[in-house]
Amino acid sequence: MIENTHESGALHAGHPHEGVGRRLRDAREAAGLTLAEVSSRLKMPLRVVQSLEAEDWSRLGAPVFVRGQLRSYARLLGIDATPVEAAAGVSVVEPPVLVPRTYTSPLQRFAEHAARRAVYIVMTVAIAIPVWLATRPQMDLAAGDAAPLDAPASSHPVHAATRRLPVRQAASGTAGDGPHPLVASIAALPPREAPALALQFEGDSWAQVIAPDGQLVEQALMHAGDRRSYAAGEVGAVVLGNAGAVRVSSRGREADLAPYLRANVARFTVSSDGSLAPAAD
């Protein structure tokens, strides 16, 4: 932070209606800084610093980015950021109104839901009936061989000539009359695949998500507690304002946003396998 309290105070008092770009330029020149030095200290592209002094907001993106860059520049020069933002006239970001692209009538939704249920029932019946027919002989055989567990062995004599042995037992040559244990196997469910990219918002943040083909997937002001996740190939580039309030995970692993940060704005691309890379200016 540059100590320039006297000069910046005089600047505000003497020129209350002066343009915000000229205020920043006069404060910078009074502090003896060049545009390149400001760009280096703020880790901000030189074209952004020039646009701020030229009041060319159209080159700086969304209003939330403009306010953040003005606040950083004013803080560096020792200027109160509140009047600077007010003089810039940058409006507060309003959440966009989401309009559905297609409209489906309630009757059509009910018909589609009923059709899906009918298909599910038909498929269940088509699978259950053959399974039941195939297992019925084994169930009848098991019922015929069943006996109370507390009954003495002598009370249920077994005659080798009349008892039908299972094919597997007869083939192995075993003639034991004891109970035949049943072994059940429970296969483990496959692990659920983590999304290629997941965003967890811990504070207000403006987010822009772009598909690999350049189409806009989502653009909105997110709030604390919001979450977004995207599958592989669904997202190609991401811009996050107030990136310090966003936790980004790639394939279930939290990503470090430091390589993609500039003035608390993160810009990065997402490959088809979920890996992140810095976005080109």
PDB file of C-alpha atoms in Angstrom, residues 80-222:
ATOM      1  CA  ASP A  80     -10.896   5.475  -0.643  1.00  0.00           C
ATOM      2  CA  ALA A  81     -12.437   2.883  -2.940  1.00  0.00           C
ATOM      3  CA  THR A  82     -16.087   3.727  -2.189  1.00  0.00           C
ATOM      4  CA  PRO A  83     -16.271   7.099  -4.005  1.00  0.00           C
ATOM      5  CA  VAL A  84     -14.162   5.674  -6.830  1.00  0.00           C
ATOM      6  CA  GLU A  85     -16.666   2.868  -7.413  1.00  0.00           C
ATOM      7  CA  ALA A  86     -19.571   5.310  -7.136  1.00  0.00           C
ATOM      8  CA  ALA A  87     -17.985   7.685  -9.655  1.00  0.00           C
ATOM      9  CA  ALA A  88     -17.411   4.790 -12.063  1.00  0.00           C
ATOM     10  CA  GLY A  89     -21.173   4.171 -12.172  1.00  0.00           C
ATOM     11  CA  VAL A  90     -20.737   0.413 -12.444  1.00  0.00           C
ATOM     12  CA  SER A  91     -24.074  -1.166 -11.586  1.00  0.00           C
ATOM     13  CA  VAL A  92     -24.468  -3.973  -9.084  1.00  0.00           C
ATOM     14  CA  VAL A  93     -24.648  -7.410 -10.638  1.00  0.00           C
ATOM     15  CA  GLU A  94     -28.212  -8.705 -10.650  1.00  0.00           C
ATOM     16  CA  PRO A  95     -28.818 -12.451 -10.823  1.00  0.00           C
ATOM     17  CA  PRO A  96     -29.935 -13.340 -14.340  1.00  0.00           C
ATOM     18  CA  VAL A  97     -33.490 -14.493 -14.867  1.00  0.00           C
ATOM     19  CA  LEU A  98     -33.353 -18.091 -15.960  1.00  0.00           C
ATOM     20  CA  VAL A  99     -35.855 -18.796 -18.725  1.00  0.00           C
ATOM     21  CA  PRO A 100     -36.466 -22.415 -19.736  1.00  0.00           C
ATOM     22  CA  ARG A 101     -35.591 -23.087 -23.351  1.00  0.00           C
ATOM     23  CA  THR A 102     -38.470 -25.476 -23.854  1.00  0.00           C
ATOM     24  CA  TYR A 103     -41.910 -25.746 -22.277  1.00  0.00           C
ATOM     25  CA  THR A 104     -43.486 -29.080 -21.488  1.00  0.00           C
ATOM     26  CA  SER A 105     -47.146 -29.160 -20.585  1.00  0.00           C
ATOM     27  CA  PRO A 106     -48.212 -31.015 -17.396  1.00  0.00           C
ATOM     28  CA  LEU A 107     -50.212 -33.484 -19.479  1.00  0.00           C
ATOM     29  CA  GLN A 108     -47.179 -34.320 -21.595  1.00  0.00           C
ATOM     30  CA  ARG A 109     -45.000 -34.748 -18.492  1.00  0.00           C
ATOM     31  CA  PHE A 110     -47.598 -37.085 -16.969  1.00  0.00           C
ATOM     32  CA  ALA A 111     -47.763 -39.119 -20.190  1.00  0.00           C
ATOM     33  CA  GLU A 112     -43.966 -39.429 -20.363  1.00  0.00           C
ATOM     34  CA  HIS A 113     -43.816 -40.462 -16.707  1.00  0.00           C
ATOM     35  CA  ALA A 114     -46.529 -43.089 -17.213  1.00  0.00           C
ATOM     36  CA  ALA A 115     -44.756 -44.432 -20.295  1.00  0.00           C
ATOM     37  CA  ARG A 116     -41.484 -44.812 -18.382  1.00  0.00           C
ATOM     38  CA  ARG A 117     -43.261 -46.664 -15.561  1.00  0.00           C
ATOM     39  CA  ALA A 118     -44.950 -48.983 -18.065  1.00  0.00           C
ATOM     40  CA  VAL A 119     -41.621 -49.801 -19.725  1.00  0.00           C
ATOM     41  CA  TYR A 120     -40.077 -50.497 -16.307  1.00  0.00           C
ATOM     42  CA  ILE A 121     -42.935 -52.851 -15.355  1.00  0.00           C
ATOM     43  CA  VAL A 122     -42.755 -54.745 -18.670  1.00  0.00           C
ATOM     44  CA  MET A 123     -38.978 -55.189 -18.369  1.00  0.00           C
ATOM     45  CA  THR A 124     -39.310 -56.385 -14.754  1.00  0.00           C
ATOM     46  CA  VAL A 125     -41.938 -58.965 -15.685  1.00  0.00           C
ATOM     47  CA  ALA A 126     -39.914 -60.109 -18.720  1.00  0.00           C
ATOM     48  CA  ILE A 127     -36.907 -60.768 -16.478  1.00  0.00           C
ATOM     49  CA  ALA A 128     -38.695 -62.128 -13.395  1.00  0.00           C
ATOM     50  CA  ILE A 129     -40.812 -64.811 -15.128  1.00  0.00           C
ATOM     51  CA  PRO A 130     -37.897 -66.707 -16.802  1.00  0.00           C
ATOM     52  CA  VAL A 131     -35.890 -66.536 -13.551  1.00  0.00           C
ATOM     53  CA  TRP A 132     -38.824 -67.928 -11.570  1.00  0.00           C
ATOM     54  CA  LEU A 133     -39.382 -70.757 -14.080  1.00  0.00           C
ATOM     55  CA  ALA A 134     -35.682 -71.635 -14.043  1.00  0.00           C
ATOM     56  CA  THR A 135     -35.410 -71.759 -10.239  1.00  0.00           C
ATOM     57  CA  ARG A 136     -38.721 -73.511  -9.511  1.00  0.00           C
ATOM     58  CA  PRO A 137     -37.350 -77.121  -9.800  1.00  0.00           C
ATOM     59  CA  GLN A 138     -34.535 -76.350  -7.346  1.00  0.00           C
ATOM     60  CA  MET A 139     -37.035 -74.744  -4.940  1.00  0.00           C
ATOM     61  CA  ASP A 140     -39.276 -77.855  -5.046  1.00  0.00           C
ATOM     62  CA  LEU A 141     -36.272 -80.124  -4.421  1.00  0.00           C
ATOM     63  CA  ALA A 142     -35.123 -78.037  -1.467  1.00  0.00           C
ATOM     64  CA  ALA A 143     -38.647 -78.095   0.010  1.00  0.00           C
ATOM     65  CA  GLY A 144     -38.756 -81.912  -0.252  1.00  0.00           C
ATOM     66  CA  ASP A 145     -35.424 -82.301   1.570  1.00  0.00           C
ATOM     67  CA  ALA A 146     -36.239 -79.809   4.333  1.00  0.00           C
ATOM     68  CA  ALA A 147     -36.537 -81.059   7.910  1.00  0.00           C
ATOM     69  CA  PRO A 148     -36.854 -79.421  11.352  1.00  0.00           C
ATOM     70  CA  LEU A 149     -33.487 -78.551  12.836  1.00  0.00           C
ATOM     71  CA  ASP A 150     -34.396 -79.982  16.278  1.00  0.00           C
ATOM     72  CA  ALA A 151     -35.583 -83.358  14.930  1.00  0.00           C
ATOM     73  CA  PRO A 152     -33.307 -86.360  15.709  1.00  0.00           C
ATOM     74  CA  ALA A 153     -31.510 -87.875  12.769  1.00  0.00           C
ATOM     75  CA  SER A 154     -33.012 -91.341  13.380  1.00  0.00           C
ATOM     76  CA  SER A 155     -36.577 -90.047  13.027  1.00  0.00           C
ATOM     77  CA  HIS A 156     -36.020 -89.201   9.354  1.00  0.00           C
ATOM     78  CA  PRO A 157     -34.341 -92.228   7.744  1.00  0.00           C
ATOM     79  CA  VAL A 158     -32.919 -91.616   4.310  1.00  0.00           C
ATOM     80  CA  HIS A 159     -32.973 -94.410   1.757  1.00  0.00           C
ATOM     81  CA  ALA A 160     -30.345 -94.177  -0.880  1.00  0.00           C
ATOM     82  CA  ALA A 161     -32.554 -96.026  -3.331  1.00  0.00           C
ATOM     83  CA  THR A 162     -35.441 -93.570  -3.131  1.00  0.00           C
ATOM     84  CA  ARG A 163     -33.679 -90.247  -2.506  1.00  0.00           C
ATOM     85  CA  ARG A 164     -32.739 -88.216  -5.555  1.00  0.00           C
ATOM     86  CA  LEU A 165     -29.359 -86.627  -5.097  1.00  0.00           C
ATOM     87  CA  PRO A 166     -28.460 -83.341  -6.760  1.00  0.00           C
ATOM     88  CA  VAL A 167     -26.485 -83.798  -9.954  1.00  0.00           C
ATOM     89  CA  ARG A 168     -23.370 -82.134  -8.491  1.00  0.00           C
ATOM     90  CA  GLN A 169     -23.434 -84.413  -5.394  1.00  0.00           C
ATOM     91  CA  ALA A 170     -23.953 -87.584  -7.440  1.00  0.00           C
ATOM     92  CA  ALA A 171     -21.137 -86.707  -9.797  1.00  0.00           C
ATOM     93  CA  SER A 172     -18.712 -86.093  -6.913  1.00  0.00           C
ATOM     94  CA  GLY A 173     -19.579 -89.435  -5.327  1.00  0.00           C
ATOM     95  CA  THR A 174     -20.469 -87.972  -1.902  1.00  0.00           C
ATOM     96  CA  ALA A 175     -23.313 -89.746  -0.045  1.00  0.00           C
ATOM     97  CA  GLY A 176     -23.455 -87.650   3.114  1.00  0.00           C
ATOM     98  CA  ASP A 177     -26.887 -87.126   4.574  1.00  0.00           C
ATOM     99  CA  GLY A 178     -26.025 -83.904   6.412  1.00  0.00           C
ATOM    100  CA  PRO A 179     -27.402 -80.496   5.466  1.00  0.00           C
ATOM    101  CA  HIS A 180     -26.079 -78.912   2.304  1.00  0.00           C
ATOM    102  CA  PRO A 181     -24.873 -75.371   3.072  1.00  0.00           C
ATOM    103  CA  LEU A 182     -25.779 -72.597   0.673  1.00  0.00           C
ATOM    104  CA  VAL A 183     -23.124 -69.992  -0.085  1.00  0.00           C
ATOM    105  CA  ALA A 184     -24.247 -66.485  -0.974  1.00  0.00           C
ATOM    106  CA  SER A 185     -21.977 -63.992  -2.666  1.00  0.00           C
ATOM    107  CA  ILE A 186     -22.571 -60.231  -2.564  1.00  0.00           C
ATOM    108  CA  ALA A 187     -20.630 -58.408  -5.240  1.00  0.00           C
ATOM    109  CA  ALA A 188     -19.357 -54.967  -4.304  1.00  0.00           C
ATOM    110  CA  LEU A 189     -20.958 -52.104  -6.183  1.00  0.00           C
ATOM    111  CA  PRO A 190     -18.590 -50.221  -8.492  1.00  0.00           C
ATOM    112  CA  PRO A 191     -17.400 -46.909  -7.012  1.00  0.00           C
ATOM    113  CA  ARG A 192     -19.231 -43.844  -8.193  1.00  0.00           C
ATOM    114  CA  GLU A 193     -17.105 -41.852 -10.575  1.00  0.00           C
ATOM    115  CA  ALA A 194     -16.256 -38.350  -9.365  1.00  0.00           C
ATOM    116  CA  PRO A 195     -17.308 -35.457 -11.654  1.00  0.00           C
ATOM    117  CA  ALA A 196     -14.656 -33.992 -13.939  1.00  0.00           C
ATOM    118  CA  LEU A 197     -15.156 -30.551 -12.341  1.00  0.00           C
ATOM    119  CA  ALA A 198     -16.973 -29.545  -9.143  1.00  0.00           C
ATOM    120  CA  LEU A 199     -17.490 -26.002  -7.787  1.00  0.00           C
ATOM    121  CA  GLN A 200     -18.431 -25.318  -4.157  1.00  0.00           C
ATOM    122  CA  PHE A 201     -19.218 -21.687  -3.310  1.00  0.00           C
ATOM    123  CA  GLU A 202     -18.433 -20.481   0.223  1.00  0.00           C
ATOM    124  CA  GLY A 203     -19.370 -16.875  -0.553  1.00  0.00           C
ATOM    125  CA  ASP A 204     -20.858 -14.680  -3.298  1.00  0.00           C
ATOM    126  CA  SER A 205     -19.037 -15.199  -6.586  1.00  0.00           C
ATOM    127  CA  TRP A 206     -19.812 -14.418 -10.214  1.00  0.00           C
ATOM    128  CA  ALA A 207     -19.301 -17.568 -12.318  1.00  0.00           C
ATOM    129  CA  GLN A 208     -19.155 -18.117 -16.058  1.00  0.00           C
ATOM    130  CA  VAL A 209     -18.944 -21.681 -17.464  1.00  0.00           C
ATOM    131  CA  ILE A 210     -18.290 -22.216 -21.191  1.00  0.00           C
ATOM    132  CA  ALA A 211     -18.580 -25.484 -23.129  1.00  0.00           C
ATOM    133  CA  PRO A 212     -15.674 -26.815 -25.263  1.00  0.00           C
ATOM    134  CA  ASP A 213     -17.486 -25.591 -28.410  1.00  0.00           C
ATOM    135  CA  GLY A 214     -17.710 -22.030 -27.041  1.00  0.00           C
ATOM    136  CA  GLN A 215     -21.390 -22.180 -26.060  1.00  0.00           C
ATOM    137  CA  LEU A 216     -22.360 -20.601 -22.734  1.00  0.00           C
ATOM    138  CA  VAL A 217     -23.289 -23.321 -20.219  1.00  0.00           C
ATOM    139  CA  GLU A 218     -24.009 -21.092 -17.223  1.00  0.00           C
ATOM    140  CA  GLN A 219     -23.461 -17.493 -16.144  1.00  0.00           C
ATOM    141  CA  ALA A 220     -24.811 -16.282 -12.816  1.00  0.00           C
ATOM    142  CA  LEU A 221     -24.037 -14.766  -9.427  1.00  0.00           C
ATOM    143  CA  MET A 222     -23.608 -17.704  -7.038  1.00  0.00           C
TER     144      MET A 222
END
